mmCIF file of C-alpha atoms in Angstrom:
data_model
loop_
_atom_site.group_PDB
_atom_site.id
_atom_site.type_symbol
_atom_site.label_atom_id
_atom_site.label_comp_id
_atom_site.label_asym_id
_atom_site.label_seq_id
_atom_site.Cartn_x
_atom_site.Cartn_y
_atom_site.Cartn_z
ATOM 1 C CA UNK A 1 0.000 0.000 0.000
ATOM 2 C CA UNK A 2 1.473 3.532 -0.846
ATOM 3 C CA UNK A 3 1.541 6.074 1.849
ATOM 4 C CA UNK A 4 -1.355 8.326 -0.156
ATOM 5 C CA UNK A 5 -3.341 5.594 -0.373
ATOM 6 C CA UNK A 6 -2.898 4.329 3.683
ATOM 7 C CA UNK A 7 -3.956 8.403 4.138
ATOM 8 C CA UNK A 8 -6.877 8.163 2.620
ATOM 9 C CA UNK A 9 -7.825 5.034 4.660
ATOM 10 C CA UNK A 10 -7.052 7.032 8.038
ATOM 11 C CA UNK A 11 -8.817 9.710 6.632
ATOM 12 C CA UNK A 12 -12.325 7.996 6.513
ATOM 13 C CA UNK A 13 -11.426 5.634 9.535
ATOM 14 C CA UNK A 14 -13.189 5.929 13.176
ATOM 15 C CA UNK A 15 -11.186 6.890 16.506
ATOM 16 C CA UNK A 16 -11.892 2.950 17.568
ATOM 17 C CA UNK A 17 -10.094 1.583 14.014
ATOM 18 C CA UNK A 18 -6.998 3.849 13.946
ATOM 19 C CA UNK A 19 -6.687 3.247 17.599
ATOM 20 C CA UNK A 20 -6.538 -0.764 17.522
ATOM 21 C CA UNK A 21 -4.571 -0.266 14.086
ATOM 22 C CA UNK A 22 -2.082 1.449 15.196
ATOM 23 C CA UNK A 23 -1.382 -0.574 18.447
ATOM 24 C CA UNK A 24 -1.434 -3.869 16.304
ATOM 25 C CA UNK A 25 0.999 -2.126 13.665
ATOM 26 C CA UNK A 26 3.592 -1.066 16.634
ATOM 27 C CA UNK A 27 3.470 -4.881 17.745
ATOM 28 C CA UNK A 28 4.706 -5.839 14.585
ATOM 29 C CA UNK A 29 7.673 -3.857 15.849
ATOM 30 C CA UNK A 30 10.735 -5.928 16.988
ATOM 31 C CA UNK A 31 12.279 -4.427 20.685
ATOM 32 C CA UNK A 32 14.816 -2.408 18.954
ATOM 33 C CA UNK A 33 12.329 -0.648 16.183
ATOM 34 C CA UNK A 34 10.670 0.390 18.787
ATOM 35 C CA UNK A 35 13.324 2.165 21.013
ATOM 36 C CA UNK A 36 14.238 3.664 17.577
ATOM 37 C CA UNK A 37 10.762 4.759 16.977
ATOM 38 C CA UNK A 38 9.740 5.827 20.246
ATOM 39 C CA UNK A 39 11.298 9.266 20.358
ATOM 40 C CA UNK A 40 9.119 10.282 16.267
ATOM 41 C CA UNK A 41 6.132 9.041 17.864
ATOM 42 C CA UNK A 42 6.023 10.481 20.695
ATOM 43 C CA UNK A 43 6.643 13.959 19.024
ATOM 44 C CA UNK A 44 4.287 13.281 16.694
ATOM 45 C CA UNK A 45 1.158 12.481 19.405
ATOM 46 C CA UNK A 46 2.629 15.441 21.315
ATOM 47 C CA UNK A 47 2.791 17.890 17.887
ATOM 48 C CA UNK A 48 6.299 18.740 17.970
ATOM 49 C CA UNK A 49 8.733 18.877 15.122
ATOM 50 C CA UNK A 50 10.676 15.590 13.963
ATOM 51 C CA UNK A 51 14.082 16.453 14.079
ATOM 52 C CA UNK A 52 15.372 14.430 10.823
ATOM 53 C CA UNK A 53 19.355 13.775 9.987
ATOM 54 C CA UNK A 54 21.402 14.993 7.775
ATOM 55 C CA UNK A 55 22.039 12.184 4.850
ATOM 56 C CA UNK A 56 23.894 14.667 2.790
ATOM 57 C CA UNK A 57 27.608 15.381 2.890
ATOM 58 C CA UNK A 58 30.740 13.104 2.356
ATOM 59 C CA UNK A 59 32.035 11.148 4.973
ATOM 60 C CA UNK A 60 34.588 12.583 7.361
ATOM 61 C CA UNK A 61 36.205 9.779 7.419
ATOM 62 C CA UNK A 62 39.182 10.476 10.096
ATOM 63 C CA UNK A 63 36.520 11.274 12.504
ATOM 64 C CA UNK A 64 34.472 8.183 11.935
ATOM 65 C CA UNK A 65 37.313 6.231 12.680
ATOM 66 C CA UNK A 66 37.680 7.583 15.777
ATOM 67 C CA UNK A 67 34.545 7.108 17.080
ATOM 68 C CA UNK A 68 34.522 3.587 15.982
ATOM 69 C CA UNK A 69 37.987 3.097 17.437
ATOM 70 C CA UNK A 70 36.773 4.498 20.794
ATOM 71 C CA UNK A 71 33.393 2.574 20.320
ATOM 72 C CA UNK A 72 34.622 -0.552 19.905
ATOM 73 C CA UNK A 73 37.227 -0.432 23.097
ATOM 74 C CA UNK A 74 34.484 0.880 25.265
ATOM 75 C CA UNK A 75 31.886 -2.115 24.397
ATOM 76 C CA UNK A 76 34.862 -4.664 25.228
ATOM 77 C CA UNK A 77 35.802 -2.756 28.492
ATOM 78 C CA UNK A 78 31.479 -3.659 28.467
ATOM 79 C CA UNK A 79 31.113 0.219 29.394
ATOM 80 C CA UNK A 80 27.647 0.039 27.620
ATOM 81 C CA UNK A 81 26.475 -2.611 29.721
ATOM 82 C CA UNK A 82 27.830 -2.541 33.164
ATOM 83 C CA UNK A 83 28.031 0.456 35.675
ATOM 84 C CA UNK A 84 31.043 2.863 34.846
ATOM 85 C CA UNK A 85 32.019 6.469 34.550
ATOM 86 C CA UNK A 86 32.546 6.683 30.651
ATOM 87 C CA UNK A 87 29.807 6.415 29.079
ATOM 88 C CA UNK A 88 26.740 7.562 31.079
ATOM 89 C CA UNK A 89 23.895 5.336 32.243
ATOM 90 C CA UNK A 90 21.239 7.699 29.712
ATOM 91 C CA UNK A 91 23.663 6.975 26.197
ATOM 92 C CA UNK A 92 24.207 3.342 27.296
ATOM 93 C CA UNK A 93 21.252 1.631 25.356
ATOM 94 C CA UNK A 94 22.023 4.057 21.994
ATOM 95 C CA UNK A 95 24.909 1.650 21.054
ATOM 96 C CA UNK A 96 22.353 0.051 18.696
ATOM 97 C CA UNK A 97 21.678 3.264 16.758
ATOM 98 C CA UNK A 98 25.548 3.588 16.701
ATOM 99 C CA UNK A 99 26.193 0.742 15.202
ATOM 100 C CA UNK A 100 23.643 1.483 12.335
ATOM 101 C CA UNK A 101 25.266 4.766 11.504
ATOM 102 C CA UNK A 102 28.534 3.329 11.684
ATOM 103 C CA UNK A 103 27.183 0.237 9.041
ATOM 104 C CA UNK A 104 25.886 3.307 7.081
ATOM 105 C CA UNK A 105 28.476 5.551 6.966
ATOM 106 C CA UNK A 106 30.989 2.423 6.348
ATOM 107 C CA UNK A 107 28.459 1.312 3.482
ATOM 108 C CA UNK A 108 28.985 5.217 1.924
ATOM 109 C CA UNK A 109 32.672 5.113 1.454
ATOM 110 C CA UNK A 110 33.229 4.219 -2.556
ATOM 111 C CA UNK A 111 35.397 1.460 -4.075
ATOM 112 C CA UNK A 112 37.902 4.289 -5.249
ATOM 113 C CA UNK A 113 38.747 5.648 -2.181
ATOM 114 C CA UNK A 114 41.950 5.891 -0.048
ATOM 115 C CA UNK A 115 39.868 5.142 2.652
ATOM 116 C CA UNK A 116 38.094 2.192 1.484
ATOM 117 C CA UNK A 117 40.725 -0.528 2.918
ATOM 118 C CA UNK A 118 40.223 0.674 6.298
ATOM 119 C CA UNK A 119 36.375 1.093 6.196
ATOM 120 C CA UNK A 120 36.252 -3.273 5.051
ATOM 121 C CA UNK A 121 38.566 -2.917 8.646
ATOM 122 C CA UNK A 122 35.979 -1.539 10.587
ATOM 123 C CA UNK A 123 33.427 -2.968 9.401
ATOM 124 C CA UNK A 124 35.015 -6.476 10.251
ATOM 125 C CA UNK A 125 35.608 -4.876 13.427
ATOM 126 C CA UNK A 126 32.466 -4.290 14.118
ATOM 127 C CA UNK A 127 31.014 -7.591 12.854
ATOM 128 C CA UNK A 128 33.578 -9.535 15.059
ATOM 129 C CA UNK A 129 32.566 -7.466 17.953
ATOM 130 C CA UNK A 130 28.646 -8.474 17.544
ATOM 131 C CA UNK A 131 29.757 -12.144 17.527
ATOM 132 C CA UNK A 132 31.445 -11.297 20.435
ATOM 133 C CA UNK A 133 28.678 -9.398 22.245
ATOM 134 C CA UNK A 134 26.892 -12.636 21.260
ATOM 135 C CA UNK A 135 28.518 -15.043 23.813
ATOM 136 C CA UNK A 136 29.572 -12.335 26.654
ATOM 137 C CA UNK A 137 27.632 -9.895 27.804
ATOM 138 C CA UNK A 138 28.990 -6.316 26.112
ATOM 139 C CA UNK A 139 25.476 -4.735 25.571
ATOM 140 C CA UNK A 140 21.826 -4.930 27.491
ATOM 141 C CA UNK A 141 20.524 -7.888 24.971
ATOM 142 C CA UNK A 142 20.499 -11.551 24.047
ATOM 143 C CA UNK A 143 20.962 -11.051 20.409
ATOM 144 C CA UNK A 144 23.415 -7.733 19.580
ATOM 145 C CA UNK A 145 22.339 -9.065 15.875
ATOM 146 C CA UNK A 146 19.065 -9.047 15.715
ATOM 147 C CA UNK A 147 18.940 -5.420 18.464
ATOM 148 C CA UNK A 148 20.988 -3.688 15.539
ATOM 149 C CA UNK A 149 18.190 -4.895 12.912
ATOM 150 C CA UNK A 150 20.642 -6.945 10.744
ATOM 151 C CA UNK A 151 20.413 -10.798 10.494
ATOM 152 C CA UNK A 152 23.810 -12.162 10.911
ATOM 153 C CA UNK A 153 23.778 -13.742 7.445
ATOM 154 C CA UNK A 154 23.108 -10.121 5.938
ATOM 155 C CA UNK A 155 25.658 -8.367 7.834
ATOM 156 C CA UNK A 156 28.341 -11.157 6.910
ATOM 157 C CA UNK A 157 27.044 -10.908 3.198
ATOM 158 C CA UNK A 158 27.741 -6.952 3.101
ATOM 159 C CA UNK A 159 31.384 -7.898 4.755
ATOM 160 C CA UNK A 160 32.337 -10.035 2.401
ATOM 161 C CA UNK A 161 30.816 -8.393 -0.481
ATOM 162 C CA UNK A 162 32.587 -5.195 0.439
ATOM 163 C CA UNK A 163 36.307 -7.376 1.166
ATOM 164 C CA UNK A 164 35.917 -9.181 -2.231
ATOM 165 C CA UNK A 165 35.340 -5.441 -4.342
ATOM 166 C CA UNK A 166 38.563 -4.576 -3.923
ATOM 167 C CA UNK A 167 39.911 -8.282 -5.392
ATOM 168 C CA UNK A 168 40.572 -11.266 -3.272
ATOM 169 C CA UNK A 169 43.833 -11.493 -1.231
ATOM 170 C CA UNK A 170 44.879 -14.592 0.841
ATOM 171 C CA UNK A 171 44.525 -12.256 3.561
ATOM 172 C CA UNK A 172 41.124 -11.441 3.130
ATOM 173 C CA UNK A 173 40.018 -15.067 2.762
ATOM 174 C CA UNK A 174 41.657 -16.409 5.714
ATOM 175 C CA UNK A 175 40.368 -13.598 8.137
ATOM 176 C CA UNK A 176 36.734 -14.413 6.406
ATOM 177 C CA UNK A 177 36.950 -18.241 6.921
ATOM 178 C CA UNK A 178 37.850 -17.770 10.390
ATOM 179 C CA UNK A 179 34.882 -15.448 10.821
ATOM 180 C CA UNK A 180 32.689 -17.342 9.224
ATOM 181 C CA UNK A 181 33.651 -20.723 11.151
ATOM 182 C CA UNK A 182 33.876 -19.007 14.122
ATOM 183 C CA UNK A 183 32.845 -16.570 16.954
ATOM 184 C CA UNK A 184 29.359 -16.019 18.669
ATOM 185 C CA UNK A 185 26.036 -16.689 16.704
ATOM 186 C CA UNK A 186 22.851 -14.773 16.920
ATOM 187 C CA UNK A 187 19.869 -17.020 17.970
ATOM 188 C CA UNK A 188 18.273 -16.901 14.836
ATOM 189 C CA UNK A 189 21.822 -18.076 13.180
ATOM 190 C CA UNK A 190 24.166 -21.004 12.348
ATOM 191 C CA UNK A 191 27.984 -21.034 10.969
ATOM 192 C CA UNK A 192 26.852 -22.796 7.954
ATOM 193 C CA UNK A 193 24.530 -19.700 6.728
ATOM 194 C CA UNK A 194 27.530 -17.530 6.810
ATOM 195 C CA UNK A 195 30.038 -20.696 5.486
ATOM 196 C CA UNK A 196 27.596 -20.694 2.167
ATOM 197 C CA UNK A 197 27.521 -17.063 1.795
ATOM 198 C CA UNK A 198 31.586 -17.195 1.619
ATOM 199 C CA UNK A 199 31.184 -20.700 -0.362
ATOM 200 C CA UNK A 200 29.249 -18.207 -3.076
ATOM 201 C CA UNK A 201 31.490 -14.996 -2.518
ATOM 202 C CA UNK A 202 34.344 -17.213 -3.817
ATOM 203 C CA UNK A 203 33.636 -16.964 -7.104
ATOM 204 C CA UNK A 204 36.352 -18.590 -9.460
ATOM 205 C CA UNK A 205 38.200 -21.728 -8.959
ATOM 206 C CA UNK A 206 41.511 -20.285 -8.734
ATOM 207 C CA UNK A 207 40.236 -18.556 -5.348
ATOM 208 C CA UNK A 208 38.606 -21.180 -4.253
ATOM 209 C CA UNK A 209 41.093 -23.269 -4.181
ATOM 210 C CA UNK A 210 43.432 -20.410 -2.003
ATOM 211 C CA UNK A 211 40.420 -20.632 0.335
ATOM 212 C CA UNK A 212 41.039 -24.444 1.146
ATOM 213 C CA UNK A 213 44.159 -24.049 1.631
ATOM 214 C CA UNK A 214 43.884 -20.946 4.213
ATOM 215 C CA UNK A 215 41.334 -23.171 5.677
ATOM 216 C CA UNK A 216 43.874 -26.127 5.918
ATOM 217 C CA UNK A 217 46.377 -23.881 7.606
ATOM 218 C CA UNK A 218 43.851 -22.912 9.972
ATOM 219 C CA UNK A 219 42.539 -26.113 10.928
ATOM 220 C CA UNK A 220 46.603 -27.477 10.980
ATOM 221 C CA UNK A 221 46.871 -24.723 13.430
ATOM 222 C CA UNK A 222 43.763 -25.713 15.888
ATOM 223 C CA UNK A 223 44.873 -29.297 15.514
ATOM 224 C CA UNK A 224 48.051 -28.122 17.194
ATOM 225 C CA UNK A 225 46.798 -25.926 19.436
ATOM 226 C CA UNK A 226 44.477 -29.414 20.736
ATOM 227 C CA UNK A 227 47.167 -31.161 20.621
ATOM 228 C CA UNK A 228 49.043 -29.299 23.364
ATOM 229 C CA UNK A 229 46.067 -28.893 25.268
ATOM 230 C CA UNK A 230 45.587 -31.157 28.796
ATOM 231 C CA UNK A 231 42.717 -33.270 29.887
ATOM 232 C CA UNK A 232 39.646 -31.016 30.528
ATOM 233 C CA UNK A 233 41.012 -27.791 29.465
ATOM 234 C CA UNK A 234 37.621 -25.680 28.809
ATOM 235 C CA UNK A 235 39.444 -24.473 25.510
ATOM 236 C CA UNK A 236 38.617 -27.740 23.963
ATOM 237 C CA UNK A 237 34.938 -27.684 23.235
ATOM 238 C CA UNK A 238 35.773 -23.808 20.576
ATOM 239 C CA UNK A 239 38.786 -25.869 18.847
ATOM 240 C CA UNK A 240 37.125 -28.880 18.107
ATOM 241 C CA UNK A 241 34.124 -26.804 16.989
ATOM 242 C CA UNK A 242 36.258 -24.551 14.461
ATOM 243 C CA UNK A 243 38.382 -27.692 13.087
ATOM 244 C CA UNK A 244 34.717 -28.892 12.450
ATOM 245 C CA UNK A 245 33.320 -25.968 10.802
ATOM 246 C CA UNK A 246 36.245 -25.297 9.274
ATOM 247 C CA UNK A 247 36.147 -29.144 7.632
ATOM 248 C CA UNK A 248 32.646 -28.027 6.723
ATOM 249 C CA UNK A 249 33.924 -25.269 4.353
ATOM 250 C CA UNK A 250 36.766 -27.486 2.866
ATOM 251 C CA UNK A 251 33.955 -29.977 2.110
ATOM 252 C CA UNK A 252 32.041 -27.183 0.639
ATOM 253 C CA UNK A 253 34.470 -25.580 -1.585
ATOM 254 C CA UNK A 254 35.847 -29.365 -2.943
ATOM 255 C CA UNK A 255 31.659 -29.744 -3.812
ATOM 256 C CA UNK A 256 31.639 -26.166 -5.734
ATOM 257 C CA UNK A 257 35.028 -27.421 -7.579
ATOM 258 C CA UNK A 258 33.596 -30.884 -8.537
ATOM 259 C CA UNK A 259 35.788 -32.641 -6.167
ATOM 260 C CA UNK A 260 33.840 -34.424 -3.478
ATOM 261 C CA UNK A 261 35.874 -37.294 -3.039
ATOM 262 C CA UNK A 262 38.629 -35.351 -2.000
ATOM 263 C CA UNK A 263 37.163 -32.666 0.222
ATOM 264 C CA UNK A 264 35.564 -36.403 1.299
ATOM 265 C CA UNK A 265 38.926 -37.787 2.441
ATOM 266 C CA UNK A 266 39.732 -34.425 4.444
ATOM 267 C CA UNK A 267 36.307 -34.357 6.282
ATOM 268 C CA UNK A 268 37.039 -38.154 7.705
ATOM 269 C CA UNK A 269 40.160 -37.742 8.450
ATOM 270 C CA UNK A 270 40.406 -33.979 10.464
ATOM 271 C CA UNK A 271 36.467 -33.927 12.220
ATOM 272 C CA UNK A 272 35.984 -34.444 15.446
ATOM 273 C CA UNK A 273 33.216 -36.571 16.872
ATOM 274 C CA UNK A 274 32.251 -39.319 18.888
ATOM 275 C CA UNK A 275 32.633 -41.583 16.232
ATOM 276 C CA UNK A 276 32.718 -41.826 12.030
ATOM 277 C CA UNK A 277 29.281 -41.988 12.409
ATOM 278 C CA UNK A 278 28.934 -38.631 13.784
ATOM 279 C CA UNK A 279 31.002 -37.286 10.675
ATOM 280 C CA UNK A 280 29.073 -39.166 8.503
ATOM 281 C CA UNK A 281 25.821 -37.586 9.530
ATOM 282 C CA UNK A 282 27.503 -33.949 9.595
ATOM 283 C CA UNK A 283 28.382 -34.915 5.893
ATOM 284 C CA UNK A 284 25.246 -35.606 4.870
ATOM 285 C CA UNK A 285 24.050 -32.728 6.348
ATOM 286 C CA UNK A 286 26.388 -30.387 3.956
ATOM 287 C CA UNK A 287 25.272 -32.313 1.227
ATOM 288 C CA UNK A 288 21.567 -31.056 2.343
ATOM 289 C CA UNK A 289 23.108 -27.584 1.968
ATOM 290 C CA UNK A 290 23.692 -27.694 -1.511
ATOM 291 C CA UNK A 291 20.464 -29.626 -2.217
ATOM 292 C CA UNK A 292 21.688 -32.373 -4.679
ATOM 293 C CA UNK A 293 20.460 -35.642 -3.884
ATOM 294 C CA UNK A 294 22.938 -37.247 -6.212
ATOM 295 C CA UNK A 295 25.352 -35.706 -3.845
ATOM 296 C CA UNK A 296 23.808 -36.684 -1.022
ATOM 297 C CA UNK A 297 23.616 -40.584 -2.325
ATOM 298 C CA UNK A 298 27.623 -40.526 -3.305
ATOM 299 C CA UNK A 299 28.309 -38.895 0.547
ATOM 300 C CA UNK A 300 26.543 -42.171 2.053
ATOM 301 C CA UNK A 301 27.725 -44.506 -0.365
ATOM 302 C CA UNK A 302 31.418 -43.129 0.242
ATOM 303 C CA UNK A 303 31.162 -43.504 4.315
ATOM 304 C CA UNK A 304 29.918 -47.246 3.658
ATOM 305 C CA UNK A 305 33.102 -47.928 1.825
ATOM 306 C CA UNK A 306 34.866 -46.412 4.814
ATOM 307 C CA UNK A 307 33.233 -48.950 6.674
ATOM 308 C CA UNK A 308 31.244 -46.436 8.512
ATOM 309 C CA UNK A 309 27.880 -47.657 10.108
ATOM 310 C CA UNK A 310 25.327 -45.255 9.428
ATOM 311 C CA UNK A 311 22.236 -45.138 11.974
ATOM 312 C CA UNK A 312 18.953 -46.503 11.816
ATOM 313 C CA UNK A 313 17.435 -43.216 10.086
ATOM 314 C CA UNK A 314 20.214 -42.407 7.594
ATOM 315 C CA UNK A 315 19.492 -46.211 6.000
ATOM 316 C CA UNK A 316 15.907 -45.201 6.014
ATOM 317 C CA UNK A 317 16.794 -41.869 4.273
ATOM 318 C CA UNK A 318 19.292 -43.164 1.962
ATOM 319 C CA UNK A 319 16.782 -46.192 0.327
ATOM 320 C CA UNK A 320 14.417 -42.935 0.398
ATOM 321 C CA UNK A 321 16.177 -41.234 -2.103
ATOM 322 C CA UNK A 322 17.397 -44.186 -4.263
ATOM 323 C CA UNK A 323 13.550 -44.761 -4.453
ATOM 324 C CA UNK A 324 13.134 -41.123 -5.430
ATOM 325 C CA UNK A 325 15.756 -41.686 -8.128
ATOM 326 C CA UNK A 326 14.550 -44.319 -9.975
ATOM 327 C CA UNK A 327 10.766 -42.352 -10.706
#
């Protein structure tokens, strides 16, 4: 509906109807919409002026990196969350609307710019620091992600979209494997989402290829890190759980370059699980992913040559789709 036409419909509607209209349309509103959009209405019921900002005007870039710089240290020194003398109880929940200008202004700065290195920086910065705020407490929320209005997926999407502009470096790739593997996850999110939004940023073979092997040094270096690791050290669970994600992408990018069997024989042999079953299932799961049944058929039929048992359910699945394929 356009906005002349919803006028028209207020226009000829009773007190009762706009009333229970309205309050159903600010439900709609998620928690952080409607700290946003508090302040308009408000001056709007109360007929006062909306003060608007300015969107005009380049970005003064030196400045902005300041205040993200001095941002980003207070939220880890969790100044916006717990009781300090920096930044004052009354600006404490406007980090939110912070980080939207900051994704904004970052967005602005163009691909021919001096500055435009720096700004894919920050804005991994920032990114990293949601995942953080996702696990420890840096802000007033359970899900930094979804309070700044971004899906995790979409804000990983603009980061890599933005890193990739510029041309691919092994650099770039490694520091976006590790993010996508890794760090916190908003409750509406999984690794994989982002893993298959870097699988389809990678978009020739000859990158791709630098990706697995970034992703092999990484995983080499987790591997090592396990390795010197004693019995019960609480470090174990977030190692084990980046070699595995970071198999997952290996897997994924060996799939993309028509190579299964090998990204196959890497999966097996670096995942960590209970048991081959356990890596078997995860398999499958990828395969699920890229929706390709013929995929998924090869993944199964490749564990059973490793002499992996599958469960109960996967044999069920598996005569599932061979039925499937011979209609």
């Amino acid at each position: 509906m356009k906005v002349q036409e919803l006028r028209k419909l207020l226009g000829t509607a009773e007190r009762e109807n706009l009333e229970k209209a309205f309050a159903e349309c600010y439900k709609q509103l998620r928690k952080g919409q409607k700290e946003e959009m508090d302040p308009v209405l408000i001056a709007l019921l109360e007929g006062k002026a909306i003060e608007r900002k300015s969107t005009g005007g380049p970005v003064n870039f030196e400045e902005l990196e300041k205040k993200i710089a001095a941002f980003i240290d207070n939220a880890y020194a969790q100044n916006y969350f717990a009781p300090n003398r920096v930044i004052p109880k009354s600006q404490r929940p406007k980090w939110r609307f912070m980080v939207k200008d900051f994704i904004k202004e970052l967005s602005k700065v163009p691909l021919d710019s001096g500055d435009y290195g720096k700004s894919v920086k920050m804005l991994a910065d920032l990114y990293w620091l949601i995942c953080a705020a996702c696990n420890t407490y840096l802000f007033s929320t359970e899900d930094p992600f979804r309070s700044i209005g971004w899906e995790q997926p979409d804000f990983f999407k603009l980061l890599v979209t933005r890193a990739f502009a510029n041309g691919y470096s092994r650099e770039d790739i490694s520091r976006l494997l590790l993010y996508a593997a890794t760090g916190g996850l908003s409750m509406e999110s999984l690794h994989i989402e982002q893993e298959m939004v870097l699988l389809f940023g990678l978009k020739t073979s000859d990158v791709k290829y630098v990706a697995i092997e970034e992703a092999k040094k990484l995983v080499e270096d987790r591997e090592g890190k396990l390795a010197a690791l004693k019995k019960y050290d609480s470090r174990q669970y977030y190692l084990e759980e980046a070699v595995n994600e970071l198999c997952n992408m290996i897997f994924l990018l060996t799939i993309e370059l028509a190579e299964p069997e090998t990204g196959a024989d890497y999966f097996f042999k670096h995942f960590r699980g209970r048991d081959k079953g356990e890596a078997l299932y995860h398999a499958l799961k990828l395969a699920d992913w890229m929706d390709d049944d013929e995929l998924w058929i090869n993944v199964y039929k490749y564990g059973i040559s490793k002499k992996i048992k599958p469960g109960d359910r996967l044999e069920e699945e598996y005569v599932r789709r061979q039925e499937g394929r011979k209609q």
